[in-house]
Amino acid sequence: MSIAGIIIGIIAGFIGCKLTGAEGKGCIIDLLLGLAGGWFGGWLFAFLGISWGGILGEIATAAIGAALLIWLWNKIVK
């Protein structure tokens, strides 16, 4: 994992928390959600045939994936 990947993960986790209205869970949790969201968003968008390029596309994909994971987690836990 590169420094850029870590930074994108933190940004995506933060954006994902804001999109769902969830409170920030801290930098480490936001990072993990962003990384998992990047994987999940990439898988989901590939499955749907959606492709975004560049750094903004990576951040958007990871943020949307993180938001979906946060939303699912909140539905399961609550």
Coordinates of N, CA, C and O in Angstrom, one line a residue:
M1 N 0.8 -1.2 0.0 CA 0.0 0.0 0.0 C 0.9 1.2 0.0 O 1.8 1.3 0.8
S2 N 0.5 2.2 -0.8 CA 1.3 3.4 -0.9 C 0.8 4.5 0.0 O -0.3 4.4 0.5
I3 N 1.5 5.5 0.1 CA 1.1 6.7 0.9 C -0.1 7.3 0.2 O -1.1 7.7 0.9
A4 N -0.1 7.4 -1.1 CA -1.3 7.9 -1.8 C -2.5 7.1 -1.5 O -3.6 7.6 -1.3
G5 N -2.4 5.8 -1.5 CA -3.5 4.9 -1.2 C -4.1 5.1 0.2 O -5.3 5.1 0.5
I6 N -3.2 5.3 1.2 CA -3.6 5.6 2.6 C -4.3 7.0 2.6 O -5.4 7.1 3.3
I7 N -3.8 8.0 1.9 CA -4.4 9.3 2.0 C -5.8 9.2 1.3 O -6.8 9.8 1.8
I8 N -5.9 8.5 0.2 CA -7.2 8.3 -0.5 C -8.2 7.6 0.4 O -9.4 7.9 0.5
G9 N -7.7 6.6 1.1 CA -8.5 5.9 2.1 C -9.1 6.7 3.2 O -10.3 6.6 3.5
I10 N -8.2 7.6 3.7 CA -8.7 8.5 4.8 C -9.7 9.5 4.3 O -10.8 9.7 4.9
I11 N -9.4 10.0 3.1 CA -10.4 11.0 2.5 C -11.7 10.3 2.2 O -12.8 10.8 2.5
A12 N -11.6 9.1 1.6 CA -12.9 8.4 1.3 C -13.7 8.0 2.5 O -14.9 8.1 2.5
G13 N -13.0 7.6 3.6 CA -13.7 7.2 4.8 C -14.3 8.4 5.4 O -15.5 8.3 5.9
F14 N -13.7 9.5 5.4 CA -14.2 10.8 5.9 C -15.5 11.2 5.1 O -16.5 11.5 5.7
I15 N -15.3 11.2 3.8 CA -16.5 11.5 2.9 C -17.6 10.6 3.1 O -18.8 11.0 3.2
G16 N -17.3 9.3 3.2 CA -18.3 8.3 3.4 C -19.1 8.5 4.7 O -20.3 8.4 4.8
C17 N -18.4 8.9 5.8 CA -19.1 9.2 7.1 C -20.0 10.4 6.9 O -21.1 10.4 7.4
K18 N -19.5 11.4 6.2 CA -20.3 12.6 6.0 C -21.6 12.3 5.1 O -22.6 12.9 5.3
L19 N -21.4 11.5 4.1 CA -22.5 11.1 3.2 C -23.6 10.4 4.0 O -24.8 10.6 3.6
T20 N -23.3 9.6 4.9 CA -24.3 8.8 5.7 C -24.8 9.6 6.9 O -25.7 9.1 7.5
G21 N -24.1 10.7 7.2 CA -24.5 11.4 8.4 C -24.0 10.7 9.7 O -24.4 11.1 10.8
A22 N -23.1 9.8 9.6 CA -22.6 9.1 10.7 C -21.5 10.0 11.4 O -20.9 10.8 10.7
E23 N -21.3 9.8 12.7 CA -20.3 10.6 13.3 C -18.9 10.0 12.9 O -18.8 8.8 12.7
G24 N -17.9 10.8 12.9 CA -16.6 10.4 12.6 C -16.1 9.4 13.6 O -16.3 9.6 14.8
K25 N -15.6 8.3 13.2 CA -15.2 7.2 14.1 C -13.7 7.3 14.4 O -13.2 6.4 15.1
G26 N -13.0 8.3 14.0 CA -11.6 8.4 14.2 C -10.8 8.1 12.9 O -11.4 7.5 12.0
C27 N -9.6 8.5 12.9 CA -8.8 8.4 11.6 C -8.6 7.0 11.2 O -8.7 6.6 10.1
I28 N -8.3 6.1 12.2 CA -8.0 4.7 11.8 C -9.3 4.0 11.3 O -9.2 3.3 10.3
I29 N -10.4 4.2 11.9 CA -11.6 3.6 11.4 C -12.0 4.2 10.1 O -12.4 3.4 9.2
D30 N -11.9 5.5 9.9 CA -12.2 6.1 8.7 C -11.3 5.6 7.6 O -11.7 5.3 6.4
L31 N -10.0 5.4 7.9 CA -9.1 4.8 6.9 C -9.5 3.4 6.5 O -9.6 3.0 5.4
L32 N -9.8 2.6 7.5 CA -10.3 1.2 7.2 C -11.5 1.2 6.4 O -11.7 0.4 5.5
L33 N -12.5 2.0 6.8 CA -13.7 2.1 6.0 C -13.4 2.6 4.6 O -14.1 2.1 3.6
G34 N -12.5 3.5 4.4 CA -12.2 4.0 3.1 C -11.5 3.0 2.3 O -11.8 2.8 1.1
L35 N -10.6 2.2 2.9 CA -9.9 1.1 2.1 C -10.9 0.0 1.7 O -10.9 -0.4 0.6
A36 N -11.7 -0.4 2.7 CA -12.7 -1.4 2.4 C -13.7 -0.9 1.4 O -14.2 -1.6 0.5
G37 N -14.1 0.4 1.5 CA -15.0 1.0 0.6 C -14.4 1.1 -0.8 O -15.2 1.0 -1.8
G38 N -13.1 1.4 -0.9 CA -12.5 1.4 -2.2 C -12.6 0.1 -2.9 O -12.9 -0.1 -4.1
W39 N -12.3 -1.0 -2.1 CA -12.4 -2.4 -2.7 C -13.9 -2.7 -3.1 O -14.1 -3.1 -4.2
F40 N -14.8 -2.4 -2.2 CA -16.2 -2.7 -2.4 C -16.8 -1.8 -3.5 O -17.5 -2.4 -4.4
G41 N -16.5 -0.5 -3.5 CA -16.9 0.3 -4.6 C -16.4 -0.1 -5.9 O -17.1 -0.1 -7.0
G42 N -15.1 -0.4 -6.0 CA -14.4 -0.9 -7.2 C -15.1 -2.1 -7.7 O -15.3 -2.3 -8.9
W43 N -15.4 -3.1 -6.8 CA -16.0 -4.3 -7.2 C -17.4 -4.0 -7.7 O -17.8 -4.6 -8.8
L44 N -18.2 -3.2 -7.0 CA -19.6 -2.9 -7.4 C -19.6 -2.2 -8.7 O -20.4 -2.6 -9.6
F45 N -18.8 -1.2 -8.9 CA -18.8 -0.4 -10.1 C -18.4 -1.3 -11.3 O -18.9 -1.1 -12.4
A46 N -17.4 -2.2 -11.1 CA -17.0 -3.1 -12.2 C -18.1 -4.0 -12.5 O -18.3 -4.3 -13.7
F47 N -18.8 -4.5 -11.5 CA -20.0 -5.4 -11.8 C -21.0 -4.7 -12.6 O -21.7 -5.3 -13.4
L48 N -21.3 -3.4 -12.3 CA -22.3 -2.6 -13.0 C -21.8 -2.0 -14.3 O -22.5 -1.4 -15.0
G49 N -20.5 -2.2 -14.6 CA -19.9 -1.6 -15.8 C -19.6 -0.2 -15.8 O -19.5 0.5 -16.8
I50 N -19.4 0.4 -14.6 CA -19.2 1.8 -14.4 C -17.7 2.0 -14.2 O -17.1 1.3 -13.4
S51 N -17.1 2.9 -15.0 CA -15.6 3.1 -14.8 C -15.3 4.6 -14.8 O -15.7 5.4 -15.6
W52 N -14.7 5.0 -13.7 CA -14.2 6.4 -13.5 C -12.7 6.4 -13.5 O -12.1 5.6 -12.9
G53 N -12.1 7.4 -14.1 CA -10.7 7.5 -14.2 C -10.1 8.6 -13.3 O -10.8 9.5 -12.8
G54 N -8.8 8.5 -13.0 CA -8.1 9.5 -12.3 C -8.3 9.4 -10.8 O -9.0 8.6 -10.3
I55 N -7.6 10.4 -10.1 CA -7.6 10.4 -8.7 C -9.0 10.7 -8.1 O -9.4 10.1 -7.1
L56 N -9.7 11.6 -8.8 CA -11.1 12.0 -8.3 C -12.0 10.8 -8.5 O -12.9 10.6 -7.6
G57 N -11.8 10.0 -9.5 CA -12.6 8.8 -9.7 C -12.4 7.8 -8.6 O -13.3 7.1 -8.1
E58 N -11.1 7.6 -8.2 CA -10.7 6.7 -7.2 C -11.3 7.1 -5.8 O -11.9 6.3 -5.1
I59 N -11.3 8.4 -5.5 CA -11.8 9.0 -4.3 C -13.3 8.8 -4.3 O -13.9 8.4 -3.3
A60 N -14.0 9.1 -5.4 CA -15.4 9.0 -5.5 C -15.9 7.5 -5.3 O -16.8 7.2 -4.6
T61 N -15.2 6.6 -6.0 CA -15.5 5.2 -5.9 C -15.4 4.7 -4.5 O -16.2 4.0 -3.9
A62 N -14.2 5.1 -3.8 CA -14.0 4.6 -2.5 C -15.0 5.3 -1.5 O -15.5 4.6 -0.6
A63 N -15.3 6.6 -1.7 CA -16.3 7.2 -0.8 C -17.6 6.6 -0.9 O -18.3 6.4 0.1
I64 N -18.1 6.4 -2.1 CA -19.4 5.8 -2.3 C -19.4 4.3 -1.7 O -20.4 3.9 -1.0
G65 N -18.3 3.6 -1.9 CA -18.2 2.3 -1.3 C -18.2 2.3 0.2 O -18.9 1.5 0.9
A66 N -17.5 3.3 0.7 CA -17.4 3.4 2.2 C -18.8 3.8 2.7 O -19.3 3.3 3.8
A67 N -19.5 4.8 2.0 CA -20.8 5.2 2.5 C -21.8 4.0 2.5 O -22.6 3.8 3.4
L68 N -21.7 3.1 1.5 CA -22.6 2.0 1.4 C -22.3 1.0 2.6 O -23.2 0.4 3.2
L69 N -21.0 0.8 2.8 CA -20.6 -0.1 3.9 C -21.0 0.5 5.3 O -21.5 -0.3 6.1
I70 N -20.9 1.8 5.5 CA -21.3 2.4 6.7 C -22.9 2.2 6.9 O -23.4 1.9 7.9
W71 N -23.6 2.5 5.8 CA -25.0 2.4 5.8 C -25.4 0.9 6.2 O -26.3 0.7 7.0
L72 N -24.8 0.0 5.5 CA -25.1 -1.4 5.8 C -24.8 -1.8 7.2 O -25.6 -2.5 7.9
W73 N -23.6 -1.4 7.7 CA -23.2 -1.6 9.1 C -24.2 -1.1 10.1 O -24.6 -1.7 11.0
N74 N -24.7 0.2 9.8 CA -25.6 0.8 10.7 C -27.0 0.1 10.7 O -27.7 0.0 11.7
K75 N -27.4 -0.5 9.6 CA -28.6 -1.2 9.5 C -28.5 -2.6 10.2 O -29.5 -3.0 10.8
I76 N -27.4 -3.2 10.2 CA -27.2 -4.5 10.8 C -27.0 -4.3 12.3 O -27.6 -5.1 13.1
V77 N -26.3 -3.4 12.7 CA -26.0 -3.2 14.2 C -27.2 -2.6 14.9 O -27.4 -3.0 16.1
K78 N -27.9 -1.7 14.3 CA -29.0 -1.0 15.1 C -30.3 -1.8 15.0 O -30.7 -2.5 14.3

